[in-house]
Coordinates of C-alpha atoms in Angstrom, one line a residue:
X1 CA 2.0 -17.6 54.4
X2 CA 1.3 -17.2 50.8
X3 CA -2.2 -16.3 49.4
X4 CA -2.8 -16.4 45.6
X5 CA -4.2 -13.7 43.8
X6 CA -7.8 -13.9 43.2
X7 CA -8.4 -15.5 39.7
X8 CA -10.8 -12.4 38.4
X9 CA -10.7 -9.9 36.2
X10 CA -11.3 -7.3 38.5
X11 CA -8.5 -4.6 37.4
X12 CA -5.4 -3.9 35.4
X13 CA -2.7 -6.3 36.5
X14 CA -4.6 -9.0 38.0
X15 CA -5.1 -12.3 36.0
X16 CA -8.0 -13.5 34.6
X17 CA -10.4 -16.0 34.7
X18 CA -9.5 -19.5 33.8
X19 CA -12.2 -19.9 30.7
X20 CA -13.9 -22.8 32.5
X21 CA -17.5 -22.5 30.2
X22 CA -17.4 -25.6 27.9
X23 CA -17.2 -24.5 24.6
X24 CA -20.1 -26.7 22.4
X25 CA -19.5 -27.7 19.3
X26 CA -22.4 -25.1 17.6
X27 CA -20.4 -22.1 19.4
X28 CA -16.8 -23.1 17.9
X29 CA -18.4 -23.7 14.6
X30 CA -20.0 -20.5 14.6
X31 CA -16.5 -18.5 15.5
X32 CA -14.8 -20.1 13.0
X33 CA -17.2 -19.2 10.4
X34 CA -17.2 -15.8 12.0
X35 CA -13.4 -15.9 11.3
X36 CA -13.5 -17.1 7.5
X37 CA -16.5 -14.6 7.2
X38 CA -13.8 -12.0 7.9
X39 CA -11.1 -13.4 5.6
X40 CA -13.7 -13.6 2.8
X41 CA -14.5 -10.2 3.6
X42 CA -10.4 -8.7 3.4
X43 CA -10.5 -10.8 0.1
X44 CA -12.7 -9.5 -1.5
X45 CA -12.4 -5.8 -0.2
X46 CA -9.1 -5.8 -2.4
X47 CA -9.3 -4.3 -6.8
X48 CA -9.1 -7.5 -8.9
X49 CA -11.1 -9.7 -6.7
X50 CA -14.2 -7.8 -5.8
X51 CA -13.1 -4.2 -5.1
X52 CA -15.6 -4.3 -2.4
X53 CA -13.7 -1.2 -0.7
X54 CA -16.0 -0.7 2.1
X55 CA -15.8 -3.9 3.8
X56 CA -12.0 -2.2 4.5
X57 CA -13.9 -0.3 8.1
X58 CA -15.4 -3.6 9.1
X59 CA -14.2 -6.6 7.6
X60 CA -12.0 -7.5 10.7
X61 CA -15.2 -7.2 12.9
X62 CA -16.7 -10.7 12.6
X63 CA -12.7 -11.6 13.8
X64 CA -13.2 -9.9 16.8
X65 CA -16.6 -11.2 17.7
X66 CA -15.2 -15.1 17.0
X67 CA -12.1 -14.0 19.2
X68 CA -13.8 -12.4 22.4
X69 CA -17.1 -14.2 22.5
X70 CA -17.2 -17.8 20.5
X71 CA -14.0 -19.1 20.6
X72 CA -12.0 -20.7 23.8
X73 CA -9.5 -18.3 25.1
X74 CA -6.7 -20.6 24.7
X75 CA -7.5 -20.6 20.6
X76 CA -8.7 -16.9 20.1
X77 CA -5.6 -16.6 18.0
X78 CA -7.1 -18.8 15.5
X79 CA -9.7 -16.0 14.6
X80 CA -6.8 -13.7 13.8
X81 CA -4.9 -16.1 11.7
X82 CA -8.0 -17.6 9.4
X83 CA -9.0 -13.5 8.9
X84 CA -5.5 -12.4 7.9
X85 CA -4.6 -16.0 5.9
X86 CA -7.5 -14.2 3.6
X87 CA -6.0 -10.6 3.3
X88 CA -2.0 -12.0 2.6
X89 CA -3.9 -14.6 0.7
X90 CA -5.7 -12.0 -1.7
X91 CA -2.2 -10.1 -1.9
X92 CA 0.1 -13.0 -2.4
X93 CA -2.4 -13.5 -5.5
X94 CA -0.8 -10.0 -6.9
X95 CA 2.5 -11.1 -8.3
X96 CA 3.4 -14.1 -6.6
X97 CA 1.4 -16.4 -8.6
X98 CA 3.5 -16.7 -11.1
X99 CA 5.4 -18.7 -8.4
X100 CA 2.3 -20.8 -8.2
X101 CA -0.8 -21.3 -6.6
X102 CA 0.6 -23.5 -3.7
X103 CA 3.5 -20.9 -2.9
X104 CA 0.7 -18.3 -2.7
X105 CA -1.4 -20.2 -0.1
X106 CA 2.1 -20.9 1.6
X107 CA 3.2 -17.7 2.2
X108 CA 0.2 -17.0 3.5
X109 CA -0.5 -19.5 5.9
X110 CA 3.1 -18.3 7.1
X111 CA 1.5 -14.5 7.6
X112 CA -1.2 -15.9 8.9
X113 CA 0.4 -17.9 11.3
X114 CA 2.5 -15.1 12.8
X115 CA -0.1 -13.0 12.9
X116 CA -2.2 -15.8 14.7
X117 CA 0.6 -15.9 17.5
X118 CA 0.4 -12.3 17.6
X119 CA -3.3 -13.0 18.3
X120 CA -3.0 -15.3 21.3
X121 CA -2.0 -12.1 23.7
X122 CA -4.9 -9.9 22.8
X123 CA -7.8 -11.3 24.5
X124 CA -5.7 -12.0 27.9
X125 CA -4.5 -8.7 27.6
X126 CA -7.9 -6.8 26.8
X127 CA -9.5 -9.2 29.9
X128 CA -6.9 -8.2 32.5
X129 CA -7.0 -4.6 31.4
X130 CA -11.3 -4.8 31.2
X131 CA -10.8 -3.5 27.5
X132 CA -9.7 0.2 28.1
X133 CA -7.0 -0.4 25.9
X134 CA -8.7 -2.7 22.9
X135 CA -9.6 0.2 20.2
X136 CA -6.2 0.3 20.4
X137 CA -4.0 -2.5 21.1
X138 CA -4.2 -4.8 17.8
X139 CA -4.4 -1.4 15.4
X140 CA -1.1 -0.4 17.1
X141 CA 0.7 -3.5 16.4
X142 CA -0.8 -4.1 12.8
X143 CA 0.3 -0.5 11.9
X144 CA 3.4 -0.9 13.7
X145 CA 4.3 -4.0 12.0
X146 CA 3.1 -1.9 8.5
X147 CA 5.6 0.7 9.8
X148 CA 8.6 -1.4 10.3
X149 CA 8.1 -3.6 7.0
X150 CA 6.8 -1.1 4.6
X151 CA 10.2 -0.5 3.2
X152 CA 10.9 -4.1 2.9
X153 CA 12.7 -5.2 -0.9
X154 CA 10.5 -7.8 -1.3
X155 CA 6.9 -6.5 -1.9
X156 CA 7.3 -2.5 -0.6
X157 CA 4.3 -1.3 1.2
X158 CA 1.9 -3.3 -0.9
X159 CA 0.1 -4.4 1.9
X160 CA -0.8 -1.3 4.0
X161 CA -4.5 -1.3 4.6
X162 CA -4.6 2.2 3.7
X163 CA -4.3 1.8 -0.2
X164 CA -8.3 -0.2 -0.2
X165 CA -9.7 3.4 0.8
X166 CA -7.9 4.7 -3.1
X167 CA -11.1 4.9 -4.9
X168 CA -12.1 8.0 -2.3
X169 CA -9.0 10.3 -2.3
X170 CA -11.7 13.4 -1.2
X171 CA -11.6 11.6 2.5
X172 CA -7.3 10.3 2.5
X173 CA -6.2 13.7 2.4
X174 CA -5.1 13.4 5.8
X175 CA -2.0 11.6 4.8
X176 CA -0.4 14.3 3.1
X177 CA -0.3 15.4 6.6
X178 CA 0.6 12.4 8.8
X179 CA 1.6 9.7 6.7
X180 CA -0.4 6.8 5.0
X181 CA 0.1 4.7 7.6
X182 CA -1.8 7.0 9.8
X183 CA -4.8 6.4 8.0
X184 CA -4.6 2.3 8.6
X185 CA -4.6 3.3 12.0
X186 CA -8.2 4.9 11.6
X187 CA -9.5 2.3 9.4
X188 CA -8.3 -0.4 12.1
X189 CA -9.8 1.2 15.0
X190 CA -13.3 1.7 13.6
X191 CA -13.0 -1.6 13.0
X192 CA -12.3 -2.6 16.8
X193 CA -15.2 0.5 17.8
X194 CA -17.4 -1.0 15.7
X195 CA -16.8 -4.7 17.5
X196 CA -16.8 -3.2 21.2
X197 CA -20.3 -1.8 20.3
X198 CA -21.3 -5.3 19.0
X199 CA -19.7 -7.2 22.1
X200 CA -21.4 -4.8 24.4
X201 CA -24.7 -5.7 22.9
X202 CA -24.1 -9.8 23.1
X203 CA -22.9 -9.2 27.0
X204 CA -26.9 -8.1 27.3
X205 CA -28.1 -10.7 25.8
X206 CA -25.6 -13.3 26.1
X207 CA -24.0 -13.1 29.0
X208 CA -22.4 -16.9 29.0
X209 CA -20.5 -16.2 26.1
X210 CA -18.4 -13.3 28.4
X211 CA -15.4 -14.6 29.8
X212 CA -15.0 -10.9 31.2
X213 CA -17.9 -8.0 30.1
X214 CA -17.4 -4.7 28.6
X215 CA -17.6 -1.9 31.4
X216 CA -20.5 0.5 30.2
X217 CA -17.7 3.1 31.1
X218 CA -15.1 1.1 28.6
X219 CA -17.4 1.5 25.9
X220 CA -18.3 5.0 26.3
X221 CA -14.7 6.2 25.7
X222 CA -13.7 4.1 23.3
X223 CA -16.6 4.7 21.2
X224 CA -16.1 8.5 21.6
X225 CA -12.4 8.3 21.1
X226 CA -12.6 5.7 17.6
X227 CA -15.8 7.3 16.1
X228 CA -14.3 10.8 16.9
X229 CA -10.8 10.3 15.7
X230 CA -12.8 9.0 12.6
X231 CA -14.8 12.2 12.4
X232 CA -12.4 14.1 12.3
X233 CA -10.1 12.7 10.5
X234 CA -13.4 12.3 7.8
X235 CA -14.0 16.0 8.4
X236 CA -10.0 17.2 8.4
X237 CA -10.1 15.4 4.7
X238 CA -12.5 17.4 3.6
X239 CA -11.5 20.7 4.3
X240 CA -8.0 19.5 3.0
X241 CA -9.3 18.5 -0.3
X242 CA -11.3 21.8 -0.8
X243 CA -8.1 23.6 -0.3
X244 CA -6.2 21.6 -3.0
X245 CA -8.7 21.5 -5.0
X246 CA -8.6 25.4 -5.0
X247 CA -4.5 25.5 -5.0
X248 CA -4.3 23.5 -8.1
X249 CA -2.0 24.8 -10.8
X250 CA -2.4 24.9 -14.7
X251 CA -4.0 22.3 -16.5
X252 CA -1.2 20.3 -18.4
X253 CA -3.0 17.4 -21.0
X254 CA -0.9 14.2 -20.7
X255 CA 0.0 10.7 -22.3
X256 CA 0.6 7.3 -21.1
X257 CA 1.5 5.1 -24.3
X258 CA 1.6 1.5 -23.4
X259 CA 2.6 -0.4 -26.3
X260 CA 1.9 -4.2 -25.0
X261 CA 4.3 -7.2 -25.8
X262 CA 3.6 -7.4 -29.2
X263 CA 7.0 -5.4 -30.1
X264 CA 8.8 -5.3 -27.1
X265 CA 9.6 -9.2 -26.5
X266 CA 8.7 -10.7 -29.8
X267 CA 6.9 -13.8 -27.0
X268 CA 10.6 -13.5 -25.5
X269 CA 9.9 -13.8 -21.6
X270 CA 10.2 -9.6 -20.2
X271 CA 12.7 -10.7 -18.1
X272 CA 15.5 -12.0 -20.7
X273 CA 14.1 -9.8 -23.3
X274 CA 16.2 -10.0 -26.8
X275 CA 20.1 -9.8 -27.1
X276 CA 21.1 -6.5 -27.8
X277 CA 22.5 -5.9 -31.1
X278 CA 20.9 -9.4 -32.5
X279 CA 19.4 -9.1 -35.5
X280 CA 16.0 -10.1 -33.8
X281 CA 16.5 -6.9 -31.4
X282 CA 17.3 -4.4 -34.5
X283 CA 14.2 -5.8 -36.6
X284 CA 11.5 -5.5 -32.9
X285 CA 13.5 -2.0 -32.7
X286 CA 12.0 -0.8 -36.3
X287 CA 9.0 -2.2 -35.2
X288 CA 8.7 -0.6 -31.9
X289 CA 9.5 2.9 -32.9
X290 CA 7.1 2.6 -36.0
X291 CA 4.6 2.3 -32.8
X292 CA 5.9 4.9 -30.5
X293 CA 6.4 7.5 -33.5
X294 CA 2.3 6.6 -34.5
X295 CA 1.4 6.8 -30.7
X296 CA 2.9 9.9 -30.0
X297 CA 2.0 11.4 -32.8
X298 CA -1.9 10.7 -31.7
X299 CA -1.1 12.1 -28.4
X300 CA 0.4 15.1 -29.6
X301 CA -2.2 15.7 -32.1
X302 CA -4.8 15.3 -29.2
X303 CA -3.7 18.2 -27.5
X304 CA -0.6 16.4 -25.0
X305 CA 2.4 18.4 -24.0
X306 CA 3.8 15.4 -21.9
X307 CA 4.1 12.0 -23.4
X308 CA 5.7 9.1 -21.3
X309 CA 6.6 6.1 -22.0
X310 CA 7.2 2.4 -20.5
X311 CA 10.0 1.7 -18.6
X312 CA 13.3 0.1 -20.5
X313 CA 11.2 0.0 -23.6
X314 CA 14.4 1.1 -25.6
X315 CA 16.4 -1.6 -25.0
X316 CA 20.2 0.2 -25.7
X317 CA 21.9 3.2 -24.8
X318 CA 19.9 5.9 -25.9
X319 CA 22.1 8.6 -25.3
X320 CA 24.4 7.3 -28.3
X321 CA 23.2 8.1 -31.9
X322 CA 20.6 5.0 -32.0
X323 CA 18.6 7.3 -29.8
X324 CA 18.6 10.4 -32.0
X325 CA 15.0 9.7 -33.2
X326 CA 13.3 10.0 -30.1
X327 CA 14.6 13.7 -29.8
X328 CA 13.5 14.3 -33.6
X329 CA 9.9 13.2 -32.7
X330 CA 9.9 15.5 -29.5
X331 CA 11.4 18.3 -31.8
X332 CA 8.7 17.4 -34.8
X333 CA 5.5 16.8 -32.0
X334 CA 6.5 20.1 -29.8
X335 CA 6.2 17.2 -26.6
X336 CA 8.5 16.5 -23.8
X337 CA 9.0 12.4 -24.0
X338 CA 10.2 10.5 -21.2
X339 CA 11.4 7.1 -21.7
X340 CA 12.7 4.0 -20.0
X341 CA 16.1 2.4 -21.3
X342 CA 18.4 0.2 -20.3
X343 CA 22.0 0.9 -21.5
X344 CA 23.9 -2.6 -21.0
X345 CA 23.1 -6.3 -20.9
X346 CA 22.0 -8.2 -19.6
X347 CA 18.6 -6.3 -19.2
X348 CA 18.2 -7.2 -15.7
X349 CA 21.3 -6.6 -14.1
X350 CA 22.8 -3.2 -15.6
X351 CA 21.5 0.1 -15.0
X352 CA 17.6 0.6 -15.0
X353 CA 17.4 4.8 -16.7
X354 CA 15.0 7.3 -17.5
X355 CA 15.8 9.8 -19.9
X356 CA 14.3 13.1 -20.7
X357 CA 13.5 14.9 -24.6
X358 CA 12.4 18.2 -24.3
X359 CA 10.6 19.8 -27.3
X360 CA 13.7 21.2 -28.7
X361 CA 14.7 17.6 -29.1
X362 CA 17.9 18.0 -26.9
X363 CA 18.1 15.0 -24.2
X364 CA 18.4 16.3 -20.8
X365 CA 21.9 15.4 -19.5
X366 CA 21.1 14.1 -16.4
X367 CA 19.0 10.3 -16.3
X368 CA 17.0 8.9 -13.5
X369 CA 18.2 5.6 -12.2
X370 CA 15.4 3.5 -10.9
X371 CA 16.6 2.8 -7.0
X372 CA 14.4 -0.2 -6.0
X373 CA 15.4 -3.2 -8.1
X374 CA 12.4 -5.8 -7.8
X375 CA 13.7 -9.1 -6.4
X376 CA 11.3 -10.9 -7.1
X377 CA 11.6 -10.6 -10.6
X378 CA 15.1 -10.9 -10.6
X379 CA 16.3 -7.0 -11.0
X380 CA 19.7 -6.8 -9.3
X381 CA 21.5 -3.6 -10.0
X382 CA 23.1 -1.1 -7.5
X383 CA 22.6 2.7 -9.0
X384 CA 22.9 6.6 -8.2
X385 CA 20.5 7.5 -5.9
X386 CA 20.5 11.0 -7.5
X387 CA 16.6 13.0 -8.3
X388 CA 17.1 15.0 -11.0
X389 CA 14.3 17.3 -12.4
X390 CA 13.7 19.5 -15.5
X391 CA 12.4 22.6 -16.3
X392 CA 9.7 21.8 -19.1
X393 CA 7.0 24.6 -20.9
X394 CA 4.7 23.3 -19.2
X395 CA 6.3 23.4 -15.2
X396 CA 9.1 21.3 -13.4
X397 CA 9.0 17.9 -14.2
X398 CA 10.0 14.9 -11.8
X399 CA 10.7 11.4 -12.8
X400 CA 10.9 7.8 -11.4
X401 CA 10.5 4.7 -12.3
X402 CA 7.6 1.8 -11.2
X403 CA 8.8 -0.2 -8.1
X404 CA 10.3 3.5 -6.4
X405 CA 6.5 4.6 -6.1
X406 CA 5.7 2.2 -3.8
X407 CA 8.2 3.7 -1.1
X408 CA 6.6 7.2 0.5
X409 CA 9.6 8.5 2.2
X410 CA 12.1 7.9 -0.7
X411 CA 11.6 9.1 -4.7
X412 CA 8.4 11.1 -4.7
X413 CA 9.0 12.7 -2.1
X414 CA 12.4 13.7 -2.7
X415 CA 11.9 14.8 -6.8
X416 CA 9.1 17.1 -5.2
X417 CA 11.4 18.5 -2.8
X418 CA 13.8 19.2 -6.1
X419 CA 11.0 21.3 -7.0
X420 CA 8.8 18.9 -9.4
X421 CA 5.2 19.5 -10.4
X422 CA 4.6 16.6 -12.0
X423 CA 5.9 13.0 -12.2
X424 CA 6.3 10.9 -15.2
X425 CA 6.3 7.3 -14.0
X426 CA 7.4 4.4 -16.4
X427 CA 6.6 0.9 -15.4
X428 CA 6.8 -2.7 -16.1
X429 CA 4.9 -4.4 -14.0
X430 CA 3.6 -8.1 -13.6
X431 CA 0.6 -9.0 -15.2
X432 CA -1.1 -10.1 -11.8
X433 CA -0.4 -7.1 -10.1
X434 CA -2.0 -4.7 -12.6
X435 CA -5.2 -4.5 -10.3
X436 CA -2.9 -3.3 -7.9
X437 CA -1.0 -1.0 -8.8
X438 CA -2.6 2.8 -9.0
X439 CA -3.8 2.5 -5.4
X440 CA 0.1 3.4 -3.8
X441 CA 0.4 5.7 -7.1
X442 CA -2.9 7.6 -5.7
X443 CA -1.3 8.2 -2.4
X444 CA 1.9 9.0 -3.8
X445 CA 0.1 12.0 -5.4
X446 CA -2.0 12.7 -2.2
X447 CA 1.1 12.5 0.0
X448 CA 2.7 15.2 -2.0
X449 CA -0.1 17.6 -4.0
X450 CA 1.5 16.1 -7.4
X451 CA 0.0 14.4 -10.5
X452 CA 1.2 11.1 -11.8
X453 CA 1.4 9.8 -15.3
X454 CA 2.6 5.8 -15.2
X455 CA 2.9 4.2 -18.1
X456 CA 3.2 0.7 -17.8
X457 CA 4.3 -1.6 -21.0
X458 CA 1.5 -3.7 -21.3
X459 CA -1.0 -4.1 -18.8
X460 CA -2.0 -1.3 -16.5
X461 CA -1.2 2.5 -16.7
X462 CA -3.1 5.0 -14.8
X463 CA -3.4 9.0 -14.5
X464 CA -3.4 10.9 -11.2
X465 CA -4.1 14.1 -10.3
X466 CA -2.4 16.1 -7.7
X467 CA -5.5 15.5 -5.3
X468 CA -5.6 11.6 -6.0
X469 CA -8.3 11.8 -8.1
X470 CA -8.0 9.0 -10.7
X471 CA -8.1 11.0 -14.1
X472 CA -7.7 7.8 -16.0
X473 CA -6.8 3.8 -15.9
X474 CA -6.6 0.6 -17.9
X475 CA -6.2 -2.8 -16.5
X476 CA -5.6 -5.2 -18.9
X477 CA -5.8 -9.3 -17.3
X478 CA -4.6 -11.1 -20.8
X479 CA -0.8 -11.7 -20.3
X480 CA 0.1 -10.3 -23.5
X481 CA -1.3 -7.4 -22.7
X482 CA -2.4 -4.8 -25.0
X483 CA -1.9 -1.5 -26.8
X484 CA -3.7 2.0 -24.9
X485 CA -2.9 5.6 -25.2
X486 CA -4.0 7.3 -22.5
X487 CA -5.0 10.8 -22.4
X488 CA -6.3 13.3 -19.8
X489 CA -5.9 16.7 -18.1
X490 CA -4.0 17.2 -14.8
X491 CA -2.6 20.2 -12.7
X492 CA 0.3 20.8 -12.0
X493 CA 0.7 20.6 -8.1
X494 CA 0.4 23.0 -5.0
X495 CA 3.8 20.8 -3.6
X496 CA 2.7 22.4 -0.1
X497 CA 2.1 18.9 1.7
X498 CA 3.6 18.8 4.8
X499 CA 4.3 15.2 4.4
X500 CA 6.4 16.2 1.7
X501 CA 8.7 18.4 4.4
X502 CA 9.0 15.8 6.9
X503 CA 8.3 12.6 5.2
X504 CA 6.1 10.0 7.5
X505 CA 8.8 9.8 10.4
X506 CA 7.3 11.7 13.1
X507 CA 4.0 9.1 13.0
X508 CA 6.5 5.8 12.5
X509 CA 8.1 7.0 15.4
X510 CA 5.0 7.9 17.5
X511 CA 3.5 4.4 16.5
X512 CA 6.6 1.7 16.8
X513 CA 6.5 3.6 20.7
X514 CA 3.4 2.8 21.1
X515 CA 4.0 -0.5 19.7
X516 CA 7.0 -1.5 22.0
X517 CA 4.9 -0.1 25.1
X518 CA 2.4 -1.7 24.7
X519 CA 4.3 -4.9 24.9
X520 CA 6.1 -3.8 27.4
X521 CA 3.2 -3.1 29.7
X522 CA 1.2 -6.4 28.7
X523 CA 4.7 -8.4 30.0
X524 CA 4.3 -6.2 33.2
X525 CA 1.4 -7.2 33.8
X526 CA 2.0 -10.8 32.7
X527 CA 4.3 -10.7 35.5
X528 CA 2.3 -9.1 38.5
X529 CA -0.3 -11.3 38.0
X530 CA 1.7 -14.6 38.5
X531 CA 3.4 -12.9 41.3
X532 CA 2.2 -14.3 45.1
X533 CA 1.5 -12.0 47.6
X534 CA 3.3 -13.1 51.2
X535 CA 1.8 -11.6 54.8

């Protein structure tokens, strides 16, 4: 004879309920604004379209309430899609809409979708399992997901929840420990504590909306386990940044010169540029260095040692004779100069370089190649991956080039192993991204006790300190851009980050585990629970 398993939520493995409660119409409106509550919230949480940080440990919470306790069970994905359509939606916005508005809301629906299909197995699984695992279970598989893309080509690690909490660097010192992605884990489960506690509450007082109720126990643990972890990760931060703080080296006063478009394309688009060697190119040239020369010379007469420039803003090889003049004004300023040049054309395609002018006016011998081209602006070049650095008056200087910072277990990291101090960072970046842009540059520092000094060519360079802290910043919105010299103090850094030893691996591995046992133990279940039982 065969008996069927009790339809109950009574224990891990068993199924659950068939959600029978009628749904009315005032309940499903309310979790779907409850869901576009929470995508407004990610939106807006983001720099450049609110820079409401905060919202970052409990903007997914309305999500979870309109996924466990208003919507039907067969549509609590929905609540996970509408939340994240607003977070992709608010980053797709950062670069991509120079493809347009509708590709924007495209690409997002598409993230949004996936992530809404992702969203269909919590609530079984958190029912079957009476919620001991949900603090967990959707932070492990968004983080694990941020693991396993974060070194995608197309947009880097852009998306990582992590980079909202930049404007506080004093409590995301952690991640110089355990990775960046460490910290999204956090974020994420305060978020799910935070929604437990709130469920809990409605089960008291609205017990119809509960398919299956939180276990007092349930609660109890998770709460201590996500507010705890958060504690101490709040408290481990802390006592972190008080020991940079009082590691930090010699004070070094840098520049970021960002020239604008006004004589780099001549209203040329960035990405063509002018044909090298037309007489167009040689007149922008006399124009450009006219600039740099009267920039530089500002910096250096404000105290700066270190000067650096935007990325391929020489536009020819400028290790021939063309390039003499930019040793002479080291030589002439007493600065070291770092610039951005691109030796062939087309612009786009050949080698993207860094070079080096020390104060004796001799260019360093060795370049940095810039390793990540961006495809979405049509880089395509294959390069050295070689991380050279050089021995300044002022310390050990490391150098990359935009796009490479946004990768934490590649150029940083490795240029500080090398023995760099501090990082000189030219960049070109979008116009639309410029709101972006410092957050993955503050936890670049943070990740590996280092300053930063980007200099972007038009539109948003920034100053770091080796403890995150922000020294400086411009964001300009006009897509022209426009003309800033930076200047501010840094310190050289401690370089004793134990990321910077062991990059983020160990926590990747420890979280895409998790993330494929997880699965694995939900499709266990899955199958007990449709098993019969025979006597």
């Amino acid at each position: 004879m065969t008996v069927a398993e009790p339809q109950t939520a009574g224990g891990a493995g068993q199924a659950v309920s068939t959600d029978t409660r009628s749904t009315g119409p005032g309940r499903l409106v309310l979790g779907l604004a409850l869901s576009v509550l929470s995508a407004v919230m990610l939106f807006v949480m983001c720099d450049g379209h609110g820079n409401l940080w905060p919202l970052v440990t409990v903007g997914f919470v309305p999500m979870y309430l309109a996924q466990y306790r208003l919507l039907p069970r067969r549509w609590s994905g929905v609540a996970v899609g509408i939340a994240f359509f607003g977070y992709w939606y608010s980053l797709w916005l950062f670069g991509g809409s120079e493809l347009g508005y509708p590709f924007c809301a495209l690409a997002s629906v598409v993230m949004a979708v996936a992530m809404g299909v992702i969203g269909m197995f919590e609530r079984p699984f958190s029912e079957r399992t009476d919620y001991r695992w949900f603090i967990f279970q959707l932070p492990v598989v968004w983080v694990g997901l941020e693991v396993i893309f974060g070194g995608n080509p197309l947009f880097g690690s852009n998306f990582w929840i992590a980079y909202r909490m930049a404007p506080v660097p004093a409590l995301d010192q952690a991640v110089s420990y355990l990775s960046t992605p460490a910290l999204s884990l956090v974020l994420m489960m305060i978020n799910a504590g935070i929604a437990l506690l709130i469920m809990r509450w409605m089960d008291s007082h609205w017990p119809q909306f509960a398919s299956v109720p939180i276990p007092a126990r349930t609660l109890k643990w998770s709460s201590i386990i996500a507010f705890g972890l958060a504690l101490v990760w709040i408290g481990s931060s802390l006592v972190i940044n008080w020991q940079v703080n009082s590691q930090l080296g010699a004070t070094v006063r840098v520049a970021a010169a960002q020239t604008g478009t006004a004589n780099t394309t001549d209203g040329v688009e960035l990405q063509s540029g002018l044909p090298q060697g037309s007489p167009e190119e040689k007149a922008r040239n006399v124009r450009l260095q006219a600039q740099l020369e009267r920039m530089t010379r500002s910096a250096a007469g404000q105290g700066a040692q270190l000067v650096v420039w935007p990325e391929w803003i020489l536009q020819y090889d400028a290790r021939t004779a063309q390039g003499t003049w930019v040793g002479r004004l080291a030589k002439e300023t007493n600065t070291t100069i770092v610039a951005g040049y691109i030796p062939e054309s087309p612009l786009w395609t050949g080698p993207n370089m860094a070079g080096v002018w020390l104060p004796s006016g001799v260019m360093a011998d060795a370049p940095y190649y810039k390793i990540h081209p961006v495809i979405m602006e049509g880089e395509s070049f294959s390069t050295p991956q070689q991380f050279p650095t050089f021995r300044t008056p002022f310390g050990q200087l490391g150098v990359i080039i935009c796009y490479d910072h946004d990768f934490p277990n590649d150029s940083v990291r490795y240029e500080t192993i090398a023995g760099a101090e501090i990082m000189a960072v030219p960049a070109l970046d979008p116009v639309d991204i410029s709101p972006l842009r410092w957050q993955s540059l503050t936890f670049r520092a943070i990740e590996n006790r280092v300053p930063m000094v980007k200099t972007d060519v038009a539109w948003d360079s920034a100053i770091v300190n080796a403890n995150g802290v922000l020294a400086q910043r411009v964001a300009i919105s006009a897509p022209q851009g426009a003309e800033a010299l930076l200047v501010s103090d840094v310190n050289l850094g401690p370089r004793n980050a134990p990321f910077t030893v062991y990059g983020g691996y160990t926590f990747a591995f420890v979280i895409v585990v998790a993330f494929l046992a997880r699965y694995v133990y939900q499709f266990m279940l899955a199958r007990r629970s449709r098993r019969p039982e025979t006597c």
